[in-house]
């Protein structure tokens, strides 16, 4: 049976009519994916305050203070101890500044980067506080560092959006130094599953029988 079309309908017109709909649908999907990606990042407890309607604004002071912190983190291990406390204090100070509408979006991302970095350092400190104990869970279970890696990944996401503002900066890294030594352990003891080394169960068996 031959398919017929109404006076105001034709195959060509139907196809043309669907193209704008497909373009619109594609645009909506892209927006939804971007929103979903953004919402997957950890919550920021100290977000940048809303831009006030009128000045004076603190854009220059914000950028100077943030630059000092970010360049201080460049090519360094994850902040810890005094450095971590200083970073937390700086980030919370930045979050309270009055930022102009023109600079606000960049400042918001800078603030987020420093917040996630501080959270990664805090989580790392918590995990490593147990590392001096014999058979520490940090070395028996690599997932003990999962929170650190989550915040580091979030900070990297923000860094990719602000790195052009800080030329020459290399993002911080999680330390790969040997694990701290506990007085309760043999100095030659190596934990299987140590997330900071490639020591395996096969290595342990070899050490047991051939060394």
PDB file of C-alpha atoms in Angstrom:
ATOM      1  CA  UNK A   1       0.000   0.000   0.000  1.00  0.00           C
ATOM      2  CA  UNK A   2       1.372   3.396  -0.929  1.00  0.00           C
ATOM      3  CA  UNK A   3       1.697   5.794   2.023  1.00  0.00           C
ATOM      4  CA  UNK A   4      -0.067   9.094   1.452  1.00  0.00           C
ATOM      5  CA  UNK A   5       0.547  12.458   3.084  1.00  0.00           C
ATOM      6  CA  UNK A   6      -1.842  15.255   3.843  1.00  0.00           C
ATOM      7  CA  UNK A   7      -1.928  18.526   1.986  1.00  0.00           C
ATOM      8  CA  UNK A   8       0.324  20.205   4.553  1.00  0.00           C
ATOM      9  CA  UNK A   9       2.668  17.309   5.141  1.00  0.00           C
ATOM     10  CA  UNK A  10       5.532  15.731   3.248  1.00  0.00           C
ATOM     11  CA  UNK A  11       8.485  13.475   4.117  1.00  0.00           C
ATOM     12  CA  UNK A  12      10.948  16.297   3.486  1.00  0.00           C
ATOM     13  CA  UNK A  13       9.087  18.736   5.677  1.00  0.00           C
ATOM     14  CA  UNK A  14       8.809  16.173   8.481  1.00  0.00           C
ATOM     15  CA  UNK A  15      12.562  15.610   8.426  1.00  0.00           C
ATOM     16  CA  UNK A  16      13.269  19.345   8.440  1.00  0.00           C
ATOM     17  CA  UNK A  17      10.852  19.811  11.306  1.00  0.00           C
ATOM     18  CA  UNK A  18      12.698  17.261  13.458  1.00  0.00           C
ATOM     19  CA  UNK A  19      16.165  18.812  13.019  1.00  0.00           C
ATOM     20  CA  UNK A  20      15.619  21.800  15.324  1.00  0.00           C
ATOM     21  CA  UNK A  21      14.104  19.436  17.881  1.00  0.00           C
ATOM     22  CA  UNK A  22      17.177  17.201  17.771  1.00  0.00           C
ATOM     23  CA  UNK A  23      19.505  20.184  18.120  1.00  0.00           C
ATOM     24  CA  UNK A  24      17.486  21.441  21.084  1.00  0.00           C
ATOM     25  CA  UNK A  25      17.488  18.008  22.697  1.00  0.00           C
ATOM     26  CA  UNK A  26      21.252  17.698  22.264  1.00  0.00           C
ATOM     27  CA  UNK A  27      21.752  21.088  23.899  1.00  0.00           C
ATOM     28  CA  UNK A  28      19.551  20.121  26.834  1.00  0.00           C
ATOM     29  CA  UNK A  29      21.462  16.864  27.320  1.00  0.00           C
ATOM     30  CA  UNK A  30      24.796  18.707  27.361  1.00  0.00           C
ATOM     31  CA  UNK A  31      23.506  21.127  29.995  1.00  0.00           C
ATOM     32  CA  UNK A  32      22.143  18.268  32.106  1.00  0.00           C
ATOM     33  CA  UNK A  33      25.462  16.416  31.924  1.00  0.00           C
ATOM     34  CA  UNK A  34      27.379  19.534  32.957  1.00  0.00           C
ATOM     35  CA  UNK A  35      25.054  20.107  35.904  1.00  0.00           C
ATOM     36  CA  UNK A  36      25.316  16.446  36.922  1.00  0.00           C
ATOM     37  CA  UNK A  37      29.109  16.632  36.779  1.00  0.00           C
ATOM     38  CA  UNK A  38      29.189  19.802  38.866  1.00  0.00           C
ATOM     39  CA  UNK A  39      26.789  18.365  41.435  1.00  0.00           C
ATOM     40  CA  UNK A  40      28.967  15.269  41.784  1.00  0.00           C
ATOM     41  CA  UNK A  41      31.725  17.331  43.411  1.00  0.00           C
ATOM     42  CA  UNK A  42      31.868  17.336  47.229  1.00  0.00           C
ATOM     43  CA  UNK A  43      29.944  20.068  49.030  1.00  0.00           C
ATOM     44  CA  UNK A  44      31.918  23.224  49.838  1.00  0.00           C
ATOM     45  CA  UNK A  45      31.323  24.219  53.447  1.00  0.00           C
ATOM     46  CA  UNK A  46      32.996  27.621  52.979  1.00  0.00           C
ATOM     47  CA  UNK A  47      31.807  28.810  49.550  1.00  0.00           C
ATOM     48  CA  UNK A  48      32.573  32.285  48.242  1.00  0.00           C
ATOM     49  CA  UNK A  49      29.945  34.756  49.495  1.00  0.00           C
ATOM     50  CA  UNK A  50      27.590  36.264  46.947  1.00  0.00           C
ATOM     51  CA  UNK A  51      28.837  39.292  45.062  1.00  0.00           C
ATOM     52  CA  UNK A  52      27.423  42.449  46.691  1.00  0.00           C
ATOM     53  CA  UNK A  53      25.452  44.861  44.525  1.00  0.00           C
ATOM     54  CA  UNK A  54      27.886  47.693  45.213  1.00  0.00           C
ATOM     55  CA  UNK A  55      31.568  48.049  46.079  1.00  0.00           C
ATOM     56  CA  UNK A  56      34.137  48.573  47.279  1.00  0.00           C
ATOM     57  CA  UNK A  57      35.318  45.201  45.966  1.00  0.00           C
ATOM     58  CA  UNK A  58      38.363  43.214  47.054  1.00  0.00           C
ATOM     59  CA  UNK A  59      39.299  41.583  43.742  1.00  0.00           C
ATOM     60  CA  UNK A  60      42.974  42.593  43.851  1.00  0.00           C
ATOM     61  CA  UNK A  61      43.415  41.585  47.482  1.00  0.00           C
ATOM     62  CA  UNK A  62      41.656  38.278  46.785  1.00  0.00           C
ATOM     63  CA  UNK A  63      43.904  37.475  43.817  1.00  0.00           C
ATOM     64  CA  UNK A  64      47.099  38.455  45.668  1.00  0.00           C
ATOM     65  CA  UNK A  65      46.275  36.260  48.667  1.00  0.00           C
ATOM     66  CA  UNK A  66      45.067  33.358  46.536  1.00  0.00           C
ATOM     67  CA  UNK A  67      48.136  33.536  44.270  1.00  0.00           C
ATOM     68  CA  UNK A  68      50.457  33.365  47.272  1.00  0.00           C
ATOM     69  CA  UNK A  69      48.697  30.221  48.505  1.00  0.00           C
ATOM     70  CA  UNK A  70      48.538  28.544  45.093  1.00  0.00           C
ATOM     71  CA  UNK A  71      52.155  29.240  44.157  1.00  0.00           C
ATOM     72  CA  UNK A  72      53.139  27.973  47.597  1.00  0.00           C
ATOM     73  CA  UNK A  73      51.460  24.650  46.767  1.00  0.00           C
ATOM     74  CA  UNK A  74      53.151  24.365  43.374  1.00  0.00           C
ATOM     75  CA  UNK A  75      55.009  21.094  42.797  1.00  0.00           C
ATOM     76  CA  UNK A  76      54.772  20.294  46.516  1.00  0.00           C
ATOM     77  CA  UNK A  77      53.351  17.406  48.480  1.00  0.00           C
ATOM     78  CA  UNK A  78      49.866  17.649  49.911  1.00  0.00           C
ATOM     79  CA  UNK A  79      49.722  20.310  52.672  1.00  0.00           C
ATOM     80  CA  UNK A  80      50.072  19.091  56.223  1.00  0.00           C
ATOM     81  CA  UNK A  81      50.670  20.478  59.695  1.00  0.00           C
ATOM     82  CA  UNK A  82      51.238  24.255  59.863  1.00  0.00           C
ATOM     83  CA  UNK A  83      50.960  24.611  56.084  1.00  0.00           C
ATOM     84  CA  UNK A  84      47.533  22.983  56.167  1.00  0.00           C
ATOM     85  CA  UNK A  85      46.290  25.240  58.963  1.00  0.00           C
ATOM     86  CA  UNK A  86      47.557  28.315  57.110  1.00  0.00           C
ATOM     87  CA  UNK A  87      45.793  27.175  53.937  1.00  0.00           C
ATOM     88  CA  UNK A  88      42.515  26.594  55.778  1.00  0.00           C
ATOM     89  CA  UNK A  89      42.737  30.044  57.339  1.00  0.00           C
ATOM     90  CA  UNK A  90      43.497  31.658  53.966  1.00  0.00           C
ATOM     91  CA  UNK A  91      40.644  29.887  52.193  1.00  0.00           C
ATOM     92  CA  UNK A  92      38.109  30.883  54.813  1.00  0.00           C
ATOM     93  CA  UNK A  93      39.316  34.491  54.668  1.00  0.00           C
ATOM     94  CA  UNK A  94      38.976  34.514  50.866  1.00  0.00           C
ATOM     95  CA  UNK A  95      35.447  33.103  51.092  1.00  0.00           C
ATOM     96  CA  UNK A  96      34.309  36.187  53.029  1.00  0.00           C
ATOM     97  CA  UNK A  97      35.666  38.810  50.627  1.00  0.00           C
ATOM     98  CA  UNK A  98      33.551  41.143  48.503  1.00  0.00           C
ATOM     99  CA  UNK A  99      34.118  40.183  44.869  1.00  0.00           C
ATOM    100  CA  UNK A 100      32.880  42.122  41.849  1.00  0.00           C
ATOM    101  CA  UNK A 101      30.382  40.488  39.479  1.00  0.00           C
ATOM    102  CA  UNK A 102      32.923  40.511  36.618  1.00  0.00           C
ATOM    103  CA  UNK A 103      35.511  38.539  38.594  1.00  0.00           C
ATOM    104  CA  UNK A 104      33.118  36.484  40.695  1.00  0.00           C
ATOM    105  CA  UNK A 105      33.006  33.266  38.645  1.00  0.00           C
ATOM    106  CA  UNK A 106      36.795  32.945  38.507  1.00  0.00           C
ATOM    107  CA  UNK A 107      37.086  33.798  42.196  1.00  0.00           C
ATOM    108  CA  UNK A 108      34.474  31.166  43.030  1.00  0.00           C
ATOM    109  CA  UNK A 109      36.523  28.480  41.273  1.00  0.00           C
ATOM    110  CA  UNK A 110      39.753  29.622  42.929  1.00  0.00           C
ATOM    111  CA  UNK A 111      38.062  29.428  46.319  1.00  0.00           C
ATOM    112  CA  UNK A 112      36.731  25.952  45.503  1.00  0.00           C
ATOM    113  CA  UNK A 113      40.199  24.764  44.435  1.00  0.00           C
ATOM    114  CA  UNK A 114      41.746  25.904  47.712  1.00  0.00           C
ATOM    115  CA  UNK A 115      38.887  24.427  49.736  1.00  0.00           C
ATOM    116  CA  UNK A 116      39.201  21.001  48.112  1.00  0.00           C
ATOM    117  CA  UNK A 117      42.974  21.128  48.518  1.00  0.00           C
ATOM    118  CA  UNK A 118      42.629  21.885  52.222  1.00  0.00           C
ATOM    119  CA  UNK A 119      40.094  19.070  52.601  1.00  0.00           C
ATOM    120  CA  UNK A 120      42.451  16.652  50.855  1.00  0.00           C
ATOM    121  CA  UNK A 121      45.218  17.675  53.247  1.00  0.00           C
ATOM    122  CA  UNK A 122      42.923  17.273  56.243  1.00  0.00           C
ATOM    123  CA  UNK A 123      41.809  13.804  55.135  1.00  0.00           C
ATOM    124  CA  UNK A 124      45.422  12.831  54.485  1.00  0.00           C
ATOM    125  CA  UNK A 125      46.448  13.980  57.961  1.00  0.00           C
ATOM    126  CA  UNK A 126      43.663  11.903  59.509  1.00  0.00           C
ATOM    127  CA  UNK A 127      44.717   8.812  57.579  1.00  0.00           C
ATOM    128  CA  UNK A 128      48.397   9.228  58.350  1.00  0.00           C
ATOM    129  CA  UNK A 129      47.756   9.824  62.057  1.00  0.00           C
ATOM    130  CA  UNK A 130      47.285   6.053  62.281  1.00  0.00           C
ATOM    131  CA  UNK A 131      50.303   5.181  60.179  1.00  0.00           C
ATOM    132  CA  UNK A 132      52.746   5.155  63.072  1.00  0.00           C
ATOM    133  CA  UNK A 133      50.955   2.199  64.612  1.00  0.00           C
ATOM    134  CA  UNK A 134      51.860  -1.379  63.828  1.00  0.00           C
ATOM    135  CA  UNK A 135      49.625  -2.889  61.155  1.00  0.00           C
ATOM    136  CA  UNK A 136      48.037   0.468  60.462  1.00  0.00           C
ATOM    137  CA  UNK A 137      44.843   0.274  58.366  1.00  0.00           C
ATOM    138  CA  UNK A 138      46.396   2.869  56.052  1.00  0.00           C
ATOM    139  CA  UNK A 139      48.771   0.170  54.836  1.00  0.00           C
ATOM    140  CA  UNK A 140      46.468  -2.827  55.041  1.00  0.00           C
ATOM    141  CA  UNK A 141      43.604  -1.104  53.228  1.00  0.00           C
ATOM    142  CA  UNK A 142      44.370   1.391  50.416  1.00  0.00           C
ATOM    143  CA  UNK A 143      40.739   2.560  50.575  1.00  0.00           C
ATOM    144  CA  UNK A 144      41.745   4.461  53.721  1.00  0.00           C
ATOM    145  CA  UNK A 145      43.011   7.104  51.301  1.00  0.00           C
ATOM    146  CA  UNK A 146      39.850   7.153  49.189  1.00  0.00           C
ATOM    147  CA  UNK A 147      38.627  10.404  50.763  1.00  0.00           C
ATOM    148  CA  UNK A 148      41.983  12.031  50.054  1.00  0.00           C
ATOM    149  CA  UNK A 149      41.775  10.951  46.429  1.00  0.00           C
ATOM    150  CA  UNK A 150      38.175  12.180  46.149  1.00  0.00           C
ATOM    151  CA  UNK A 151      39.100  15.688  47.288  1.00  0.00           C
ATOM    152  CA  UNK A 152      42.249  15.690  45.178  1.00  0.00           C
ATOM    153  CA  UNK A 153      40.175  14.776  42.102  1.00  0.00           C
ATOM    154  CA  UNK A 154      37.720  17.592  42.919  1.00  0.00           C
ATOM    155  CA  UNK A 155      40.549  20.091  43.267  1.00  0.00           C
ATOM    156  CA  UNK A 156      41.967  18.945  39.934  1.00  0.00           C
ATOM    157  CA  UNK A 157      38.577  19.544  38.285  1.00  0.00           C
ATOM    158  CA  UNK A 158      38.615  23.130  39.542  1.00  0.00           C
ATOM    159  CA  UNK A 159      42.291  23.571  38.720  1.00  0.00           C
ATOM    160  CA  UNK A 160      41.662  22.753  35.074  1.00  0.00           C
ATOM    161  CA  UNK A 161      39.345  25.780  34.953  1.00  0.00           C
ATOM    162  CA  UNK A 162      41.695  28.313  36.586  1.00  0.00           C
ATOM    163  CA  UNK A 163      45.201  27.198  35.623  1.00  0.00           C
ATOM    164  CA  UNK A 164      45.535  29.902  32.959  1.00  0.00           C
ATOM    165  CA  UNK A 165      45.496  32.478  35.789  1.00  0.00           C
ATOM    166  CA  UNK A 166      48.581  30.944  37.433  1.00  0.00           C
ATOM    167  CA  UNK A 167      51.261  30.244  34.809  1.00  0.00           C
ATOM    168  CA  UNK A 168      54.066  27.922  35.834  1.00  0.00           C
ATOM    169  CA  UNK A 169      52.170  26.290  38.700  1.00  0.00           C
ATOM    170  CA  UNK A 170      52.334  22.493  39.040  1.00  0.00           C
ATOM    171  CA  UNK A 171      49.482  21.110  41.195  1.00  0.00           C
ATOM    172  CA  UNK A 172      50.323  19.524  44.534  1.00  0.00           C
ATOM    173  CA  UNK A 173      50.657  15.739  44.765  1.00  0.00           C
ATOM    174  CA  UNK A 174      50.035  13.021  47.320  1.00  0.00           C
ATOM    175  CA  UNK A 175      53.379  12.055  48.803  1.00  0.00           C
ATOM    176  CA  UNK A 176      55.008   8.834  47.625  1.00  0.00           C
ATOM    177  CA  UNK A 177      57.611   8.755  50.365  1.00  0.00           C
ATOM    178  CA  UNK A 178      58.145   5.587  52.358  1.00  0.00           C
ATOM    179  CA  UNK A 179      55.705   4.997  55.182  1.00  0.00           C
ATOM    180  CA  UNK A 180      56.596   6.317  58.657  1.00  0.00           C
ATOM    181  CA  UNK A 181      58.359   3.760  60.828  1.00  0.00           C
ATOM    182  CA  UNK A 182      56.782   2.528  64.027  1.00  0.00           C
ATOM    183  CA  UNK A 183      58.951   1.538  66.989  1.00  0.00           C
ATOM    184  CA  UNK A 184      56.664  -1.489  67.303  1.00  0.00           C
ATOM    185  CA  UNK A 185      57.727  -2.859  63.916  1.00  0.00           C
ATOM    186  CA  UNK A 186      60.832  -4.533  62.613  1.00  0.00           C
ATOM    187  CA  UNK A 187      62.759  -1.927  60.543  1.00  0.00           C
ATOM    188  CA  UNK A 188      62.823  -4.363  57.616  1.00  0.00           C
ATOM    189  CA  UNK A 189      59.084  -5.126  57.788  1.00  0.00           C
ATOM    190  CA  UNK A 190      57.006  -4.275  54.722  1.00  0.00           C
ATOM    191  CA  UNK A 191      53.240  -4.255  54.743  1.00  0.00           C
ATOM    192  CA  UNK A 192      51.483  -6.038  51.871  1.00  0.00           C
ATOM    193  CA  UNK A 193      49.082  -3.728  50.069  1.00  0.00           C
ATOM    194  CA  UNK A 194      51.101  -0.651  51.041  1.00  0.00           C
ATOM    195  CA  UNK A 195      49.555   2.021  48.805  1.00  0.00           C
ATOM    196  CA  UNK A 196      52.893   3.867  48.701  1.00  0.00           C
ATOM    197  CA  UNK A 197      54.932   1.030  47.199  1.00  0.00           C
ATOM    198  CA  UNK A 198      54.708  -1.810  44.724  1.00  0.00           C
ATOM    199  CA  UNK A 199      55.397  -4.446  47.415  1.00  0.00           C
ATOM    200  CA  UNK A 200      53.197  -7.491  46.707  1.00  0.00           C
ATOM    201  CA  UNK A 201      52.289 -10.774  48.373  1.00  0.00           C
ATOM    202  CA  UNK A 202      54.768 -12.503  46.052  1.00  0.00           C
ATOM    203  CA  UNK A 203      57.498 -10.237  47.452  1.00  0.00           C
ATOM    204  CA  UNK A 204      56.463 -11.206  50.986  1.00  0.00           C
ATOM    205  CA  UNK A 205      56.667 -14.923  50.189  1.00  0.00           C
ATOM    206  CA  UNK A 206      60.070 -14.461  48.589  1.00  0.00           C
ATOM    207  CA  UNK A 207      61.344 -12.544  51.632  1.00  0.00           C
ATOM    208  CA  UNK A 208      60.026 -15.229  53.975  1.00  0.00           C
ATOM    209  CA  UNK A 209      61.736 -18.174  52.312  1.00  0.00           C
ATOM    210  CA  UNK A 210      64.756 -16.778  50.492  1.00  0.00           C
ATOM    211  CA  UNK A 211      66.037 -13.886  52.590  1.00  0.00           C
TER     212      UNK A 211
END
